[in-house]
Amino acid sequence: MELDNRKQKILKAIIEEYTRTGEPVGSKRIAALLDITASPATIRNDMAALFEMGLLEQPHTSAGRVPSHMGYRYYIDHLMQPSPISPMEMASIEAMFNVRDPDPDKLLSDAAQALADYTHCATISSTSTPPEVFVKRIQLIPAAERTVIIMVIASNGSVKSRVCRVDFQVTQNICEFFTSFANDRLAGRSLKEISDAYINSVAFAFGDYTEVFTTLLSAIYSLCKEINDGQFCAKGTTNLLSYDEMKDFSKDLVLLLSQKQKAIDLIPDGNYEVKVSVGKENSSMELSNSTVVVAKFNIGSSRCGTLALIGPVRMEYPKLIPHIEYFAKMLGELLSETMEEQHLN
């Protein structure tokens, strides 16, 4: 779709004014905003042409126009000029990530919450686990007479634990024996290798103790699977309830975002750095009046991290896109550093 220079300026002005005010924009307002030698009648004619092309809509019989989803798409692809992040904003984001020995789960949660608070939108942070991640250590910790804590620590910094009731008297000697035995057979193996069949083979190797330790081995298998399945966090979902233009689907969308797999399915497939899906470009009906902005990032050598922003189509794209890119960059760098440190230790 080709637009001449004046129509591009008019469309850009309408979108940016509507994004700022939420009100339909008329030709007189455009004439006041733009430094072009054109009469209000000429601007009205151009606005009518943009309307015929599907780039503008007329919500009611007033003279004002609002951008359509197609108009926003054209704006993002051809007219938008990203606003650079200020040094103060960079410092503020970097301060959030300036932590020692970060826990990956908490890091993803904090990043998603900070981005949701900044944008007043919903956010999703998720990771898939790189194939090179392995079990670093298994630890069995006595908790009570017949209760232990089983802990799995992975090479990417992920730590998962579970409280288990057991059918034997817990002693320090038993915990040390199990920890040593489990580490001999599991530490150093990739998470993908820790299958149900492999755990059964480890159980068989316990000999007479097989039945005694079945519960613990089953817990290890579950914890390894949790780490291998990756991390997921959704924050700021109730922010969506405050947008009038999303009221038809916002409650359904909030419910959808509370379900891990359905929320992840909302994110477009593909190997990209940043992708913006506007309105009906999204695959889900619940997103038909929303925009999804997704930034992907590397953890180590694998592009397996995702940070997504979900909000109204009337977003301040020039500001929000650079921010989500910077958030994703910092998140990926810190998670990569954490994984590298775990490899070296």
XYZ file of N, CA, C and O in Angstrom, residues 89-175:
348
model
N 16.479 6.259 32.377
C 15.634 5.067 32.264
C 16.484 3.806 32.171
O 16.160 2.781 32.777
N 17.582 3.872 31.416
C 18.494 2.728 31.333
C 19.039 2.367 32.715
O 19.084 1.201 33.103
N 19.451 3.394 33.450
C 20.013 3.156 34.786
C 18.981 2.526 35.714
O 19.308 1.648 36.523
N 17.732 2.984 35.579
C 16.662 2.440 36.419
C 16.425 0.959 36.125
O 16.257 0.146 37.038
N 16.414 0.601 34.829
C 16.223 -0.802 34.444
C 17.422 -1.642 34.891
O 17.266 -2.732 35.452
N 18.630 -1.114 34.670
C 19.834 -1.857 35.039
C 19.916 -2.075 36.547
O 20.384 -3.115 37.011
N 19.438 -1.104 37.326
C 19.461 -1.235 38.785
C 18.612 -2.412 39.242
O 18.948 -3.108 40.206
N 17.510 -2.634 38.546
C 16.648 -3.755 38.906
C 17.348 -5.090 38.702
O 17.128 -6.059 39.417
N 18.235 -5.148 37.684
C 18.929 -6.393 37.376
C 20.275 -6.514 38.098
O 20.976 -7.503 37.922
N 20.635 -5.508 38.882
C 21.937 -5.516 39.557
C 21.829 -6.293 40.863
O 21.780 -5.726 41.944
N 21.774 -7.603 40.754
C 21.653 -8.473 41.930
C 22.751 -9.519 41.897
O 23.231 -9.914 40.837
N 23.145 -9.970 43.088
C 24.148 -11.026 43.187
C 23.460 -12.377 43.296
O 22.437 -12.510 43.950
N 24.029 -13.381 42.672
C 23.501 -14.747 42.727
C 21.992 -14.770 42.455
O 21.203 -15.199 43.298
N 21.567 -14.274 41.308
C 20.121 -14.171 41.049
C 19.460 -15.536 40.904
O 20.045 -16.470 40.360
N 18.246 -15.633 41.400
C 17.439 -16.830 41.194
C 16.657 -16.631 39.896
O 15.911 -15.653 39.774
N 16.813 -17.519 38.917
C 16.163 -17.295 37.612
C 14.649 -17.126 37.693
O 14.069 -16.287 37.002
N 13.990 -17.929 38.535
C 12.531 -17.819 38.656
C 12.133 -16.437 39.155
O 11.226 -15.798 38.625
N 12.818 -15.968 40.202
C 12.490 -14.656 40.773
C 12.840 -13.543 39.794
O 12.132 -12.538 39.685
N 13.928 -13.727 39.060
C 14.357 -12.724 38.085
C 13.298 -12.520 37.003
O 12.945 -11.397 36.648
N 12.766 -13.615 36.473
C 11.717 -13.521 35.449
C 10.463 -12.877 36.010
O 9.827 -12.055 35.353
N 10.105 -13.250 37.233
C 8.921 -12.686 37.863
C 9.083 -11.187 38.108
O 8.178 -10.392 37.817
N 10.250 -10.790 38.623
C 10.490 -9.368 38.905
C 10.501 -8.537 37.624
O 9.988 -7.417 37.585
N 11.109 -9.091 36.559
C 11.162 -8.367 35.288
C 9.759 -8.181 34.717
O 9.406 -7.101 34.226
N 8.940 -9.240 34.775
C 7.570 -9.154 34.259
C 6.754 -8.142 35.057
O 5.990 -7.352 34.488
N 6.917 -8.145 36.384
C 6.160 -7.211 37.227
C 6.592 -5.769 36.971
O 5.755 -4.866 36.867
N 7.907 -5.550 36.853
C 8.403 -4.192 36.607
C 7.902 -3.663 35.266
O 7.512 -2.494 35.148
N 7.901 -4.513 34.248
C 7.430 -4.095 32.922
C 5.925 -3.834 32.944
O 5.441 -2.879 32.314
N 5.173 -4.654 33.678
C 3.721 -4.444 33.797
C 3.419 -3.127 34.509
O 2.519 -2.378 34.106
N 4.179 -2.841 35.565
C 3.966 -1.587 36.305
C 4.296 -0.376 35.434
O 3.597 0.642 35.481
N 5.341 -0.488 34.623
C 5.769 0.636 33.786
C 4.787 0.896 32.649
O 4.494 2.044 32.308
N 4.271 -0.169 32.043
C 3.445 -0.035 30.840
C 1.941 -0.023 31.130
O 1.150 0.329 30.266
N 1.536 -0.448 32.324
C 0.113 -0.617 32.667
C -0.563 -1.628 31.738
O -1.738 -1.496 31.405
N 0.203 -2.604 31.302
C -0.301 -3.689 30.469
C -0.047 -5.012 31.183
O 0.505 -5.044 32.286
N -0.458 -6.101 30.567
C -0.119 -7.433 31.068
C 1.198 -7.866 30.438
O 1.513 -7.482 29.306
N 1.964 -8.644 31.175
C 3.233 -9.126 30.649
C 3.373 -10.628 30.883
O 2.823 -11.173 31.836
N 4.104 -11.256 29.983
C 4.450 -12.673 30.115
C 5.963 -12.787 29.978
O 6.548 -12.224 29.053
N 6.584 -13.485 30.901
C 7.999 -13.836 30.732
C 8.089 -15.356 30.756
O 7.452 -16.015 31.577
N 8.829 -15.906 29.828
C 8.943 -17.363 29.766
C 10.289 -17.751 29.181
O 10.916 -16.979 28.461
N 10.724 -18.949 29.526
C 11.936 -19.499 28.938
C 11.700 -20.963 28.601
O 10.908 -21.644 29.254
N 12.361 -21.426 27.574
C 12.480 -22.860 27.344
C 13.914 -23.213 27.704
O 14.814 -22.371 27.623
N 14.144 -24.417 28.122
C 15.463 -24.782 28.642
C 16.388 -25.218 27.514
O 16.027 -26.110 26.733
N 17.573 -24.595 27.406
C 18.521 -24.999 26.362
C 18.922 -26.468 26.513
O 18.992 -26.984 27.636
N 19.187 -27.160 25.412
C 19.504 -28.595 25.484
C 20.787 -28.896 26.246
O 20.969 -30.020 26.716
N 21.680 -27.893 26.384
C 22.946 -28.159 27.059
C 22.854 -28.110 28.586
O 23.825 -28.401 29.294
N 21.680 -27.728 29.131
C 21.536 -27.647 30.588
C 21.534 -29.049 31.198
O 20.867 -29.952 30.710
N 22.285 -29.216 32.285
C 22.405 -30.526 32.915
C 22.145 -30.437 34.418
O 22.072 -29.342 34.992
N 21.981 -31.588 35.033
C 21.819 -31.657 36.487
C 23.174 -31.391 37.121
O 24.148 -32.104 36.859
N 23.236 -30.356 37.937
C 24.505 -30.032 38.596
C 24.650 -30.796 39.914
O 25.708 -31.327 40.222
N 23.560 -30.848 40.684
C 23.652 -31.516 41.977
C 22.278 -31.915 42.483
O 21.284 -31.223 42.240
N 22.233 -33.056 43.168
C 21.035 -33.503 43.896
C 21.355 -33.403 45.382
O 22.446 -33.770 45.812
N 20.416 -32.911 46.156
C 20.645 -32.799 47.599
C 19.423 -33.306 48.345
O 18.293 -32.949 48.002
N 19.656 -34.160 49.345
C 18.576 -34.641 50.219
C 18.829 -34.081 51.612
O 19.888 -34.311 52.205
N 17.860 -33.341 52.129
C 18.028 -32.640 53.406
C 16.997 -33.155 54.406
O 15.796 -33.160 54.112
N 17.435 -33.627 55.585
C 16.456 -34.077 56.592
C 15.633 -32.900 57.105
O 16.157 -31.815 57.352
N 14.326 -33.115 57.251
C 13.446 -32.052 57.734
C 12.720 -32.444 59.019
O 12.489 -31.617 59.891
N 12.350 -33.705 59.132
C 11.665 -34.207 60.323
C 11.912 -35.712 60.390
O 12.669 -36.278 59.592
N 11.255 -36.374 61.329
C 11.495 -37.795 61.554
C 11.247 -38.633 60.310
O 11.994 -39.563 59.988
N 10.199 -38.305 59.551
C 9.880 -39.028 58.313
C 9.631 -38.070 57.143
O 8.816 -38.340 56.267
N 10.326 -36.956 57.176
C 10.161 -35.940 56.129
C 11.524 -35.434 55.678
O 12.400 -35.164 56.504
N 11.682 -35.332 54.358
C 12.929 -34.807 53.785
C 12.598 -33.750 52.737
O 11.468 -33.663 52.252
N 13.604 -32.962 52.401
C 13.499 -32.020 51.289
C 14.445 -32.501 50.201
O 15.645 -32.674 50.451
N 13.904 -32.769 49.023
C 14.735 -33.172 47.893
C 14.939 -31.953 47.001
O 13.981 -31.227 46.691
N 16.175 -31.698 46.616
C 16.510 -30.487 45.852
C 17.292 -30.867 44.599
O 18.210 -31.692 44.662
N 16.900 -30.278 43.471
C 17.621 -30.457 42.216
C 18.159 -29.100 41.776
O 17.398 -28.135 41.655
N 19.454 -29.031 41.542
C 20.098 -27.797 41.090
C 20.627 -28.036 39.683
O 21.366 -29.001 39.451
N 20.235 -27.186 38.743
C 20.630 -27.348 37.341
C 21.747 -26.379 36.982
O 21.983 -25.379 37.680
N 22.405 -26.651 35.873
C 23.559 -25.846 35.464
C 23.185 -24.447 35.010
O 24.056 -23.585 34.877
N 21.913 -24.176 34.755
C 21.487 -22.834 34.354
C 21.075 -21.974 35.539
O 20.544 -20.880 35.367
N 21.299 -22.485 36.767
C 20.956 -21.722 37.960
C 19.594 -22.037 38.525
O 19.253 -21.563 39.616
N 18.773 -22.804 37.817
C 17.446 -23.158 38.321
C 17.567 -24.109 39.502
O 18.375 -25.046 39.477
N 16.759 -23.851 40.515
C 16.727 -24.703 41.702
C 15.270 -25.068 41.971
O 14.414 -24.188 42.088
N 14.981 -26.350 42.052
C 13.640 -26.822 42.367
C 13.722 -27.760 43.564
O 14.667 -28.546 43.694
N 12.737 -27.676 44.446
C 12.737 -28.541 45.618
C 11.329 -29.019 45.938
O 10.340 -28.431 45.485
N 11.268 -30.089 46.720
C 9.973 -30.659 47.098
C 10.111 -31.320 48.463
O 11.125 -31.949 48.759
N 9.079 -31.161 49.278
C 9.020 -31.843 50.571
C 8.396 -33.216 50.363
O 7.344 -33.337 49.734
N 9.051 -34.250 50.861
C 8.562 -35.632 50.678
C 8.398 -36.336 52.015
O 9.295 -36.277 52.870
N 7.276 -36.996 52.164
C 7.085 -37.919 53.288
C 7.651 -39.266 52.870
O 7.442 -39.725 51.741
N 8.387 -39.919 53.769
C 9.016 -41.200 53.453
C 8.610 -42.263 54.468
O 8.096 -41.956 55.548
N 8.842 -43.534 54.096
C 8.440 -44.664 54.939
C 9.593 -45.206 55.776
O 9.577 -46.370 56.187
N 10.602 -44.373 55.998
C 11.720 -44.822 56.821
C 12.127 -43.717 57.782
O 11.756 -42.554 57.613
N 12.869 -44.117 58.798
C 13.370 -43.165 59.789
C 14.490 -42.342 59.149
O 15.494 -42.900 58.693
N 14.299 -41.040 59.086
C 15.279 -40.172 58.444
C 16.480 -39.965 59.366
O 16.338 -39.562 60.520
N 17.670 -40.267 58.830
C 18.917 -40.000 59.544
C 19.875 -39.285 58.614
O 19.723 -39.314 57.392
N 20.875 -38.666 59.189
C 21.872 -37.972 58.389
C 22.624 -38.950 57.490
O 22.934 -38.655 56.342
N 22.892 -40.163 58.005
C 23.613 -41.167 57.227
C 22.833 -41.579 55.982
O 23.404 -41.724 54.892
N 21.524 -41.783 56.160
C 20.693 -42.167 55.005
C 20.665 -41.049 53.972
O 20.776 -41.294 52.765
N 20.533 -39.806 54.435
C 20.508 -38.668 53.505
C 21.824 -38.558 52.737
O 21.833 -38.306 51.521
